mmCIF file of C-alpha atoms in Angstrom:
data_model
loop_
_atom_site.group_PDB
_atom_site.id
_atom_site.type_symbol
_atom_site.label_atom_id
_atom_site.label_comp_id
_atom_site.label_asym_id
_atom_site.label_seq_id
_atom_site.Cartn_x
_atom_site.Cartn_y
_atom_site.Cartn_z
ATOM 1 C CA UNK B 1 -0.074 -0.315 -0.064
ATOM 2 C CA UNK B 2 1.331 3.317 -0.901
ATOM 3 C CA UNK B 3 1.496 6.102 1.957
ATOM 4 C CA UNK B 4 1.298 9.698 0.615
ATOM 5 C CA UNK B 5 2.127 12.683 3.511
ATOM 6 C CA UNK B 6 1.580 16.379 2.455
ATOM 7 C CA UNK B 7 3.507 19.022 4.116
ATOM 8 C CA UNK B 8 3.647 23.060 3.323
ATOM 9 C CA UNK B 9 0.678 24.167 3.877
ATOM 10 C CA UNK B 10 -0.198 27.296 6.106
ATOM 11 C CA UNK B 11 -1.847 30.852 6.061
ATOM 12 C CA UNK B 12 -0.510 32.938 3.315
ATOM 13 C CA UNK B 13 -1.759 36.296 2.293
ATOM 14 C CA UNK B 14 -3.157 36.998 -0.983
ATOM 15 C CA UNK B 15 -0.472 37.206 -4.076
ATOM 16 C CA UNK B 16 1.668 35.431 -2.237
ATOM 17 C CA UNK B 17 3.258 32.009 -3.032
ATOM 18 C CA UNK B 18 3.130 28.701 -0.973
ATOM 19 C CA UNK B 19 5.008 24.933 -2.201
ATOM 20 C CA UNK B 20 3.426 21.836 -0.633
ATOM 21 C CA UNK B 21 5.264 18.715 -0.887
ATOM 22 C CA UNK B 22 3.958 15.329 -0.883
ATOM 23 C CA UNK B 23 6.043 11.865 -0.096
ATOM 24 C CA UNK B 24 5.558 8.663 -1.295
ATOM 25 C CA UNK B 25 6.119 5.477 0.398
ATOM 26 C CA UNK B 26 5.942 3.269 -3.151
ATOM 27 C CA UNK B 27 9.262 2.234 -4.569
ATOM 28 C CA UNK B 28 7.443 2.394 -7.985
ATOM 29 C CA UNK B 29 6.072 5.741 -7.886
ATOM 30 C CA UNK B 30 7.674 6.624 -11.068
ATOM 31 C CA UNK B 31 5.091 4.763 -12.355
ATOM 32 C CA UNK B 32 2.139 6.743 -10.751
ATOM 33 C CA UNK B 33 0.439 9.980 -12.090
ATOM 34 C CA UNK B 34 0.605 11.928 -9.305
ATOM 35 C CA UNK B 35 -2.752 14.746 -8.684
ATOM 36 C CA UNK B 36 -3.138 17.401 -6.333
ATOM 37 C CA UNK B 37 -6.847 18.226 -5.578
ATOM 38 C CA UNK B 38 -8.342 20.149 -2.915
ATOM 39 C CA UNK B 39 -11.759 20.686 -1.109
ATOM 40 C CA UNK B 40 -13.192 24.065 0.119
ATOM 41 C CA UNK B 41 -15.803 24.416 2.763
ATOM 42 C CA UNK B 42 -18.934 22.956 1.613
ATOM 43 C CA UNK B 43 -17.336 21.832 -1.815
ATOM 44 C CA UNK B 44 -17.202 18.936 -3.878
ATOM 45 C CA UNK B 45 -12.693 18.131 -3.618
ATOM 46 C CA UNK B 46 -11.557 18.810 -7.291
ATOM 47 C CA UNK B 47 -8.774 18.017 -9.231
ATOM 48 C CA UNK B 48 -6.364 21.063 -9.626
ATOM 49 C CA UNK B 49 -3.303 19.570 -11.120
ATOM 50 C CA UNK B 50 -2.021 16.213 -12.655
ATOM 51 C CA UNK B 51 1.529 14.999 -14.140
ATOM 52 C CA UNK B 52 2.089 11.639 -15.829
ATOM 53 C CA UNK B 53 4.425 8.806 -15.231
ATOM 54 C CA UNK B 54 7.948 9.662 -16.549
ATOM 55 C CA UNK B 55 8.529 6.174 -17.171
ATOM 56 C CA UNK B 56 5.263 4.782 -18.721
ATOM 57 C CA UNK B 57 4.139 8.079 -20.150
ATOM 58 C CA UNK B 58 5.186 11.424 -21.412
ATOM 59 C CA UNK B 59 5.319 12.856 -17.681
ATOM 60 C CA UNK B 60 2.663 15.487 -19.038
ATOM 61 C CA UNK B 61 1.111 18.168 -16.980
ATOM 62 C CA UNK B 62 -2.903 19.220 -17.049
ATOM 63 C CA UNK B 63 -4.441 21.886 -14.855
ATOM 64 C CA UNK B 64 -7.539 23.345 -13.858
ATOM 65 C CA UNK B 65 -9.126 26.413 -15.400
ATOM 66 C CA UNK B 66 -8.969 27.947 -11.912
ATOM 67 C CA UNK B 67 -5.148 27.606 -11.599
ATOM 68 C CA UNK B 68 -3.640 27.371 -14.914
ATOM 69 C CA UNK B 69 -0.748 30.305 -15.027
ATOM 70 C CA UNK B 70 -0.389 30.115 -11.274
ATOM 71 C CA UNK B 71 0.515 26.957 -10.214
ATOM 72 C CA UNK B 72 3.207 24.333 -10.990
ATOM 73 C CA UNK B 73 3.143 20.923 -10.433
ATOM 74 C CA UNK B 74 6.277 18.839 -10.912
ATOM 75 C CA UNK B 75 7.645 15.861 -9.716
ATOM 76 C CA UNK B 76 11.208 14.281 -8.352
ATOM 77 C CA UNK B 77 11.246 10.460 -8.662
ATOM 78 C CA UNK B 78 14.064 9.611 -7.106
ATOM 79 C CA UNK B 79 12.984 11.600 -4.089
ATOM 80 C CA UNK B 80 9.818 9.757 -4.583
ATOM 81 C CA UNK B 81 7.930 13.158 -3.990
ATOM 82 C CA UNK B 82 5.707 15.233 -5.790
ATOM 83 C CA UNK B 83 5.309 18.995 -5.360
ATOM 84 C CA UNK B 84 2.573 22.160 -6.340
ATOM 85 C CA UNK B 85 4.365 25.232 -6.254
ATOM 86 C CA UNK B 86 1.354 28.030 -6.323
ATOM 87 C CA UNK B 87 1.950 31.689 -7.303
ATOM 88 C CA UNK B 88 -0.153 34.524 -6.958
ATOM 89 C CA UNK B 89 -2.564 32.811 -4.585
ATOM 90 C CA UNK B 90 -6.322 34.267 -3.674
ATOM 91 C CA UNK B 91 -8.511 34.129 -1.188
ATOM 92 C CA UNK B 92 -10.583 31.573 -3.275
ATOM 93 C CA UNK B 93 -7.647 29.200 -3.178
ATOM 94 C CA UNK B 94 -8.401 28.463 0.574
ATOM 95 C CA UNK B 95 -9.084 24.812 0.809
ATOM 96 C CA UNK B 96 -7.660 21.736 1.975
ATOM 97 C CA UNK B 97 -4.988 20.026 -0.588
ATOM 98 C CA UNK B 98 -4.590 16.322 -0.920
ATOM 99 C CA UNK B 99 -2.463 14.213 -2.871
ATOM 100 C CA UNK B 100 -3.176 11.313 -4.397
ATOM 101 C CA UNK B 101 -1.402 8.836 -6.507
ATOM 102 C CA UNK B 102 -3.282 6.985 -9.521
ATOM 103 C CA UNK B 103 -2.282 4.383 -12.272
ATOM 104 C CA UNK B 104 -4.302 4.831 -15.240
ATOM 105 C CA UNK B 105 -7.627 5.852 -14.207
ATOM 106 C CA UNK B 106 -7.494 3.664 -10.665
ATOM 107 C CA UNK B 107 -6.730 5.775 -7.849
ATOM 108 C CA UNK B 108 -4.336 3.905 -5.357
ATOM 109 C CA UNK B 109 -4.117 6.193 -2.693
ATOM 110 C CA UNK B 110 -4.497 9.907 -0.993
ATOM 111 C CA UNK B 111 -2.874 11.649 1.556
ATOM 112 C CA UNK B 112 -4.660 13.059 5.039
ATOM 113 C CA UNK B 113 -4.621 16.170 3.315
ATOM 114 C CA UNK B 114 -3.068 19.839 4.335
ATOM 115 C CA UNK B 115 -4.700 23.412 4.862
ATOM 116 C CA UNK B 116 -3.942 26.174 2.912
ATOM 117 C CA UNK B 117 -5.626 29.620 3.417
ATOM 118 C CA UNK B 118 -5.520 33.012 1.722
ATOM 119 C CA UNK B 119 -6.041 35.757 3.873
ATOM 120 C CA UNK B 120 -4.818 39.140 4.924
#
């Protein structure tokens, strides 16, 4: 079973940056498609960024329109980690952010989530 642990959340002012990290326990980390989801209070969890395997695929990235141009997802297979660099943060980015590992369309594991609050 893959264990995912997120870190890096916190309180940030509007317009500021924040970087989230997600570490994985799996030795086959490089095969997974990794995604960052978020869930705001009272809303459904949504996929905001994903990065394909760099071993089984092209390592391509995809972003939700709401974060495109502001957020960047990246991965380091040697460190078994995926990152989410968030810039120009807005109050509406406030949410619990979750890391996810998937094989194809099959979700393998979720992290416990990390809170991001954007407020002055």
